[in-house]
Tab-separated table of C-alpha atoms in Angstrom:
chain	number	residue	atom	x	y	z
E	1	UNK	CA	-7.763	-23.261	-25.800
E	2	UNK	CA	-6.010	-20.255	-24.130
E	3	UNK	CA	-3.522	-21.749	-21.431
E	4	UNK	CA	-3.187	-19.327	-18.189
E	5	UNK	CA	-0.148	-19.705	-15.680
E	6	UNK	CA	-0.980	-18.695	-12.339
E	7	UNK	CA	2.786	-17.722	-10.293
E	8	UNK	CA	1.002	-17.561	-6.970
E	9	UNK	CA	-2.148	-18.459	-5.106
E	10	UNK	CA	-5.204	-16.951	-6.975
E	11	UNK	CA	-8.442	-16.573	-5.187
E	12	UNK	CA	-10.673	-19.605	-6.791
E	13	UNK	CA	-13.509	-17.218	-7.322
E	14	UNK	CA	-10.944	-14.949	-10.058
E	15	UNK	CA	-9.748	-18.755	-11.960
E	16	UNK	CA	-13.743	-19.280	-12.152
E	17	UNK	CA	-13.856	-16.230	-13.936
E	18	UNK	CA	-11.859	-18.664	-17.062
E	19	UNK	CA	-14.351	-20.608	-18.752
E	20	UNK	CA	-13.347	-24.390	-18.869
E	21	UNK	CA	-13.995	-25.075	-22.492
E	22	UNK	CA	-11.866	-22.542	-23.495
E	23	UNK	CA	-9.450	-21.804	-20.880
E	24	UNK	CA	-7.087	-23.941	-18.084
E	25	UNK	CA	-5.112	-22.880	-15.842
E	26	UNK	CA	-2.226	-24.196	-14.664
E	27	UNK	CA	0.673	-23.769	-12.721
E	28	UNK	CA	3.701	-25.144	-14.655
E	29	UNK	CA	6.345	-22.334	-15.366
E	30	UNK	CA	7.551	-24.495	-18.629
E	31	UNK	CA	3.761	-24.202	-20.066
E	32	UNK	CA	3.239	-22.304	-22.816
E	33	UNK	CA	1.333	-19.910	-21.378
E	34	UNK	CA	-0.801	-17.180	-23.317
E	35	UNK	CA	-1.252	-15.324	-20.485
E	36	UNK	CA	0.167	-14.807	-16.298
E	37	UNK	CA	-1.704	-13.963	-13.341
E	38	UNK	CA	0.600	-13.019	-10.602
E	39	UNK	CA	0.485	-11.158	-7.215
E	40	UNK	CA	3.689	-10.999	-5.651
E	41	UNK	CA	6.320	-14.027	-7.523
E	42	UNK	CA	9.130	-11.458	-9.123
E	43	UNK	CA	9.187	-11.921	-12.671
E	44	UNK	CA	12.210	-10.194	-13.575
E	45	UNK	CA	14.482	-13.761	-13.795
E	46	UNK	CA	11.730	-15.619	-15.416
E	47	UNK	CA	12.404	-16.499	-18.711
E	48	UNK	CA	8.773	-15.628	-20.157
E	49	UNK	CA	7.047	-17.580	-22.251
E	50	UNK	CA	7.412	-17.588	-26.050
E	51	UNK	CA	3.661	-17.452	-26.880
E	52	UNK	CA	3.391	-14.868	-24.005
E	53	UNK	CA	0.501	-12.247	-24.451
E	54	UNK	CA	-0.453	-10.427	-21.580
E	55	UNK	CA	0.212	-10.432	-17.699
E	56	UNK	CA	-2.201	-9.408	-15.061
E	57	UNK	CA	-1.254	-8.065	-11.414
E	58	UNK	CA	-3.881	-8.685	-8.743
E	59	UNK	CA	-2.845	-5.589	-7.252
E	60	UNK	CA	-1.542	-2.365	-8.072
E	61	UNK	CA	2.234	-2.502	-7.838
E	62	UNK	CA	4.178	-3.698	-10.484
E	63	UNK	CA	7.754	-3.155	-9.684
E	64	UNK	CA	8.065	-7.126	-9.624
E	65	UNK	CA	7.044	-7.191	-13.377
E	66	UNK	CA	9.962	-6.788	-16.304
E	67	UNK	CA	7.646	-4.052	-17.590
E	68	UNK	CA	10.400	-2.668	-20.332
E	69	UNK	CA	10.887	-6.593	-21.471
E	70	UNK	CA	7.218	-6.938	-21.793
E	71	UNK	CA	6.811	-4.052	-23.461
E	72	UNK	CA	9.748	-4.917	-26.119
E	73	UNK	CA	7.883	-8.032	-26.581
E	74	UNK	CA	4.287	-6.562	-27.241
E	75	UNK	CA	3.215	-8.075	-23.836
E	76	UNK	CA	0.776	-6.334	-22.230
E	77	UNK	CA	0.631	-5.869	-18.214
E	78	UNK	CA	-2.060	-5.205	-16.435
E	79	UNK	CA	-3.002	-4.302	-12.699
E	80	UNK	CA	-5.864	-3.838	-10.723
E	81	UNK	CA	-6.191	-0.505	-9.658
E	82	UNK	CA	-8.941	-0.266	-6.881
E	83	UNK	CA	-9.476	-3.339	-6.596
E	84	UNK	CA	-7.704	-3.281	-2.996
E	85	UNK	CA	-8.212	0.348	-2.350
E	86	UNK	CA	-10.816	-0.397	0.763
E	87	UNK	CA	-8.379	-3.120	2.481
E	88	UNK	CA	-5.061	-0.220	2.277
E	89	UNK	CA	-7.381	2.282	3.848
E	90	UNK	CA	-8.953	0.865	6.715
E	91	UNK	CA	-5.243	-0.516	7.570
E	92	UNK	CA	-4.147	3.097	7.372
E	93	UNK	CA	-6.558	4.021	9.689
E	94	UNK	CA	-6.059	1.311	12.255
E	95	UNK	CA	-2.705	2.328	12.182
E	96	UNK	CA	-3.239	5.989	12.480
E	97	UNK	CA	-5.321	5.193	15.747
E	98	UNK	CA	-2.546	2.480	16.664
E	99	UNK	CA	0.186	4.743	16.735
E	100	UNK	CA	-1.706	7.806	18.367
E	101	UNK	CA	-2.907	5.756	21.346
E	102	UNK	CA	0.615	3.357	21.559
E	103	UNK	CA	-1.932	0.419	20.824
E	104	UNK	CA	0.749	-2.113	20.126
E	105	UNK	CA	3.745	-0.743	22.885
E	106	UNK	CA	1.052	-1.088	25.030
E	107	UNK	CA	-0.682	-4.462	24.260
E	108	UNK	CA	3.219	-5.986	24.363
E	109	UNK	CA	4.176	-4.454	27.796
E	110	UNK	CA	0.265	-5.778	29.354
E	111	UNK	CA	1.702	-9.671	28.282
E	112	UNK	CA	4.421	-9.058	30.671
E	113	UNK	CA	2.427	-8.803	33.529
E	114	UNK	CA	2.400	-12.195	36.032
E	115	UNK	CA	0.710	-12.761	38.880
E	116	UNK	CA	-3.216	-13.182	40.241
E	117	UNK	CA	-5.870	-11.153	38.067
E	118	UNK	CA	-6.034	-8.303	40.858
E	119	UNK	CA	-2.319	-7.901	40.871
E	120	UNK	CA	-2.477	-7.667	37.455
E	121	UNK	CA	-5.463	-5.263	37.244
E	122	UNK	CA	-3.436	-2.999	39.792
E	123	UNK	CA	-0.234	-2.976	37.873
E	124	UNK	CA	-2.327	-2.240	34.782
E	125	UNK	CA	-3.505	0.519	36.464
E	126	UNK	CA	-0.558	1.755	37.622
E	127	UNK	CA	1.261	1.093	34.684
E	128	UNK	CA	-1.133	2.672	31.471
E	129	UNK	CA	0.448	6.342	32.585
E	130	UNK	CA	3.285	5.068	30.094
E	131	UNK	CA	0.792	4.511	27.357
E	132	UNK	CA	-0.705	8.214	27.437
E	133	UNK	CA	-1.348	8.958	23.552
E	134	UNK	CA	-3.452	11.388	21.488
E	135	UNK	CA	-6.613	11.474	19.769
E	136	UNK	CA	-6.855	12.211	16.296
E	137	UNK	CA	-9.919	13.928	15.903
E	138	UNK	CA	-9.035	17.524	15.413
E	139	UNK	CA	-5.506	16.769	14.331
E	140	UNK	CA	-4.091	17.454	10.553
E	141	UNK	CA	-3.377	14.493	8.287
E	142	UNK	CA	-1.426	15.655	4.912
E	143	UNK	CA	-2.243	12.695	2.318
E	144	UNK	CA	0.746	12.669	-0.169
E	145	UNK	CA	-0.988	11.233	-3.752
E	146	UNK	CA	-4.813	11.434	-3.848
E	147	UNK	CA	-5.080	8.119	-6.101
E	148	UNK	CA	-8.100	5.667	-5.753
E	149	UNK	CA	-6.365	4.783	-1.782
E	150	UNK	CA	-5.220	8.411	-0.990
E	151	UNK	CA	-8.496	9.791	-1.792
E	152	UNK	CA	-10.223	6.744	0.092
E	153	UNK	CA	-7.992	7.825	3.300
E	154	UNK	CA	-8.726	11.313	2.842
E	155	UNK	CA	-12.288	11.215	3.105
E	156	UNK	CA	-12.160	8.599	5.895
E	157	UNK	CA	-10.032	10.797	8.039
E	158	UNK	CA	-12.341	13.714	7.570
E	159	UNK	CA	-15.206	11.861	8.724
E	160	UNK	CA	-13.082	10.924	11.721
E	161	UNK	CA	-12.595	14.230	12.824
E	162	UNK	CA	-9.406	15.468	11.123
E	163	UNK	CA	-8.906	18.293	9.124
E	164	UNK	CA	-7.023	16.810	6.005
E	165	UNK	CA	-4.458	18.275	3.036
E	166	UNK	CA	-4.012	16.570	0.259
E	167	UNK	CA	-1.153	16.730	-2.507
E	168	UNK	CA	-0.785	15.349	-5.935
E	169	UNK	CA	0.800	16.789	-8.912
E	170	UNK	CA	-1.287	14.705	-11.379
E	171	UNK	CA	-4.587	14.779	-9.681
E	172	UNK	CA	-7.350	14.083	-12.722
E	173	UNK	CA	-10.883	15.139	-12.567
E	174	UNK	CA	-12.411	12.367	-11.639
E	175	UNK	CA	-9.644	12.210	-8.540
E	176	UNK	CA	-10.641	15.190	-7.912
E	177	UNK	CA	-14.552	14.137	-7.666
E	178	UNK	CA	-14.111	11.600	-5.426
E	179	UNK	CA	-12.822	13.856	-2.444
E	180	UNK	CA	-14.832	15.170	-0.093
E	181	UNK	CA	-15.148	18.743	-0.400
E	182	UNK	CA	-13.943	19.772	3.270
E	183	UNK	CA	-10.369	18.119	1.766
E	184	UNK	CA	-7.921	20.439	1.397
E	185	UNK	CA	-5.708	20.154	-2.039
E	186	UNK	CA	-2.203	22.167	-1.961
E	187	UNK	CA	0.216	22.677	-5.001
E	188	UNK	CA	2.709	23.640	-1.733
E	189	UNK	CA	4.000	20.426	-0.643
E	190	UNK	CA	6.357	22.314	1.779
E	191	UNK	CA	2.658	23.762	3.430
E	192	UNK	CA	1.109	20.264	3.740
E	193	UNK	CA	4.596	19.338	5.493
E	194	UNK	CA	4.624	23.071	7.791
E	195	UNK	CA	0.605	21.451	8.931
E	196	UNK	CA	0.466	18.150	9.330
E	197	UNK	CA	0.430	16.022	12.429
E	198	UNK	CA	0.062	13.044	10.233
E	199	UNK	CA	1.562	12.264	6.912
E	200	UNK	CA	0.589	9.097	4.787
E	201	UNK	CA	1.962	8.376	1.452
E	202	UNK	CA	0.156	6.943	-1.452
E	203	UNK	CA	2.134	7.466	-4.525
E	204	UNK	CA	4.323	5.213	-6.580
E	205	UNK	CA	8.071	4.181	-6.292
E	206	UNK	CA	9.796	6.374	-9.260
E	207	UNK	CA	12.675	8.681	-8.812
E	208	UNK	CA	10.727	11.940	-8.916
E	209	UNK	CA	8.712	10.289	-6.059
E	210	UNK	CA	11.421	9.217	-4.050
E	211	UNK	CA	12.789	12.838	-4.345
E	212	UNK	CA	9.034	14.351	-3.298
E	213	UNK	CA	9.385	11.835	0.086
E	214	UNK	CA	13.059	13.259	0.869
E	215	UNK	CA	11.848	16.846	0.309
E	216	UNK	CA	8.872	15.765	2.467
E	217	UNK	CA	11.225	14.740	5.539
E	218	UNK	CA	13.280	17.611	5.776
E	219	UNK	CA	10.454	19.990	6.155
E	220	UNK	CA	8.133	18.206	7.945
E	221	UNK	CA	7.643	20.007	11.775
E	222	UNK	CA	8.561	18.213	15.207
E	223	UNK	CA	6.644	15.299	16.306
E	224	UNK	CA	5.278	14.603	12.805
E	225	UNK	CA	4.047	10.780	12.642
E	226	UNK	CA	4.402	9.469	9.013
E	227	UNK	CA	2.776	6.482	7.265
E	228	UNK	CA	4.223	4.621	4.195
E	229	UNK	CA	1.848	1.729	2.693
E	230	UNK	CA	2.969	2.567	-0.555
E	231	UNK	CA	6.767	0.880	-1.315
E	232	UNK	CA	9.572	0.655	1.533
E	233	UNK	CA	12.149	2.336	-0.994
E	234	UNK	CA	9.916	5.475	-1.021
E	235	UNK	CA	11.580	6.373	2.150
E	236	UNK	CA	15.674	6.755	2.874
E	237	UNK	CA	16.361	4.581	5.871
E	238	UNK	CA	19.113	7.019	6.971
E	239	UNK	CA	17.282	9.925	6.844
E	240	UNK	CA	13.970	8.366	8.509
E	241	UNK	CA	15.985	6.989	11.373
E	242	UNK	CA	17.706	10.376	12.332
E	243	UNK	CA	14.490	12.243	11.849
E	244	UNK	CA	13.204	9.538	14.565
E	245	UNK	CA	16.400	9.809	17.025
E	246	UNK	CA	15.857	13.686	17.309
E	247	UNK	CA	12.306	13.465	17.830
E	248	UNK	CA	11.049	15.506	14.390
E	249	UNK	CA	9.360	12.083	13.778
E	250	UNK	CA	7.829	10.751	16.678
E	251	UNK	CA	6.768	7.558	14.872
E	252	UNK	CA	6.918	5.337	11.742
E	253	UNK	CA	4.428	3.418	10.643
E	254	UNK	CA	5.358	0.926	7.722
E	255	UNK	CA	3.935	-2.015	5.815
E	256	UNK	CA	7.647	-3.249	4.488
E	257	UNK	CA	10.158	-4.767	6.593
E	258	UNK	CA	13.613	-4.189	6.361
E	259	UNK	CA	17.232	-5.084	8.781
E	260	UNK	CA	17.323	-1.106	8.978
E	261	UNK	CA	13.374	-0.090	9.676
E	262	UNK	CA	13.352	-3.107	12.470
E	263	UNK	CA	16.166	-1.116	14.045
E	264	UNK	CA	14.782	1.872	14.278
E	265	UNK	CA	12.849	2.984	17.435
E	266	UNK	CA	9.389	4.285	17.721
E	267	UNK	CA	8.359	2.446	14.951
E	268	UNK	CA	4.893	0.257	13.861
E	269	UNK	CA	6.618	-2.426	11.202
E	270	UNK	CA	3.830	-4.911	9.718
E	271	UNK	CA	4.267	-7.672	6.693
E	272	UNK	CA	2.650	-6.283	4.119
E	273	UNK	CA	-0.702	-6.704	5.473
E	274	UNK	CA	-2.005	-3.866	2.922
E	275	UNK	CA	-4.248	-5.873	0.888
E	276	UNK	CA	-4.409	-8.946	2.865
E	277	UNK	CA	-8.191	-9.523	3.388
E	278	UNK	CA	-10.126	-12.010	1.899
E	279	UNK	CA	-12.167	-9.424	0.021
E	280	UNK	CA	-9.364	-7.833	-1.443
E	281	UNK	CA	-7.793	-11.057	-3.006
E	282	UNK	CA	-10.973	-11.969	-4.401
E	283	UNK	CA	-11.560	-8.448	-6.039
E	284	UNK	CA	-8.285	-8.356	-7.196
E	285	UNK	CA	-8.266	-12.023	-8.625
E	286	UNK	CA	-11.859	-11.393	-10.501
E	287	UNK	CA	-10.893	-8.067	-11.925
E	288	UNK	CA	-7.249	-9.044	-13.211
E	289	UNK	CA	-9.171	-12.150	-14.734
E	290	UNK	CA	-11.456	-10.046	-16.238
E	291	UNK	CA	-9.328	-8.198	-18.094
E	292	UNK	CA	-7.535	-11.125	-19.378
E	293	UNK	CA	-10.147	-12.770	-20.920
E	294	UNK	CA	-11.336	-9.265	-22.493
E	295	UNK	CA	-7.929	-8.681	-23.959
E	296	UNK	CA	-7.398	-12.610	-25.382
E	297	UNK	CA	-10.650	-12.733	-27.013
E	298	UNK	CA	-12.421	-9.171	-27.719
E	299	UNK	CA	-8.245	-7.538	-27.782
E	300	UNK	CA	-9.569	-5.067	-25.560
E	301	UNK	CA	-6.888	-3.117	-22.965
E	302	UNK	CA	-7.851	-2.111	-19.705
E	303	UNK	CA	-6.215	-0.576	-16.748
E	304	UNK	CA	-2.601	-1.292	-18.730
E	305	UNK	CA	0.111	0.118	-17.329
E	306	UNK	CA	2.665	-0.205	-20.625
């Protein structure tokens, strides 16, 4: 009987995926576990289990997995690459619309209207010239990593209307295959930053990375708005909030919260709403169970990422 420790909520229709004769699932740290689902809990305290096996991520970021202690251990980690891909993009274009069209400035100052409806229709009226925003169709988004969400948001811009760049270092073939063909791939990142209205980053939180995003800011041209669903500590706070003050940024639109981003003006700040859909959870639930059960009976390793 395999015993599987679950460290947050797990869609049920992933811990259906565990056969009952031969599986349970519980959620008692002390169990001796052979194997850990987790989305978000942070791991890197946890004393892990002795008879510990394998973890799986529903999701793709790992950072709150002790990957080197795993790996010392012969613990495999997996993630679900993919698996949430759909939910990031179409949140990456709401929020390219929201912040081209002041969608959420605007929806906050129309709740501060009082008074009967036609007062309130004529103040509307008189009041939307504040709102005045931009379309996006015809604009230039530059898409910074063309991984399973970058290239998602790439061809979903494109059909929108917007003539799109695209950067990535270690594009593969079969990245390569899923983009459209009208997107445009650079090896120039300083090019992508010289054309785009619109920059959105999709790659992961590493130092090389984090030196790509501070290369990206100081070369990026006036009234550039910039989108970071990736990680938070892609992006220097400092450098982000005097690129905003002078106007070179003309918004921020960002996923993770933080006492320095909710500070800053001109900015869209949401709680980590990236894969928070009901789909996503279940995909990533049923796919991270998947592989569990393939690697504790068959030993087979998918989508590791040690």
């Amino acid at each position: 009987m395999y015993q599987i420790l679950t460290l947050n909520k797990i869609a049920q229709c992933g811990l259906d995926k565990f056969p009952a004769d031969s599986y349970s699932v519980t959620d008692d740290v002390d169990a001796k576990a052979d194997a850990v689902l987790v989305r978000s809990y942070k791991m890197h305290d946890m004393a892990l289990p002795e008879n510990l096996k394998a973890i799986a991520r529903a999701g793709a970021g790992v950072n709150n997995i002790p990957i080197e202690k795993c790996s010392e251990r012969g613990i495999v980690v997996f993630n679900t690459p993919g698996a949430n891909a759909n939910a990031v993009k179409e949140l990456i274009i709401a929020s390219l619309i929201s912040c081209s069209r002041n969608v959420v400035a605007a929806a906050n100052w129309t709740r501060t209207l009082e008074g009967t409806a036609d007062e309130i229709s004529k103040a509307a009226e008189k009041g939307k010239s504040m709102f005045v925003g931009h379309e996006i169709s015809g604009k230039t988004l530059g898409v910074i990593g063309l991984g399973a969400i970058g290239a998602m948001v790439a061809n979903a811009a494109h059909d929108l209307g917007m003539n799109v760049i695209g950067f990535d270092p270690f594009l593969s073939v079969y990245g390569a295959l899923r983009l459209s063909r009208a997107v445009k791939v650079t090896e120039d990142i300083k090019k992508l930053c010289e054309e785009a209205d619109y920059i959105t980053l999709h790659v992961p939180y590493l130092e090389e990375s984090k030196k790509t995003v501070d290369q990206v800011l100081q070369n990026v041209k006036d009234g550039v708005r910039i989108l970071n669903f990736s990680r938070g500590e892609l992006v220097d706070d400092a450098i982000m909030e005097s690129a905003l003050e002078s106007g070179k940024v003309a918004c921020y639109v960002t996923d993770f919260a933080s006492p320095a981003v909710l500070k800053m003006k001109n900015t869209i700040v949401t709680p980590h709403l990236g894969a928070s859909t009901e789909e996503s959870e279940d995909n990533c639930a049923k796919m991270a169970a998947k592989q569990l059960i393939d690697y504790l009976e068959n030993g087979n390793i998918v989508n590791s990422v040690n």
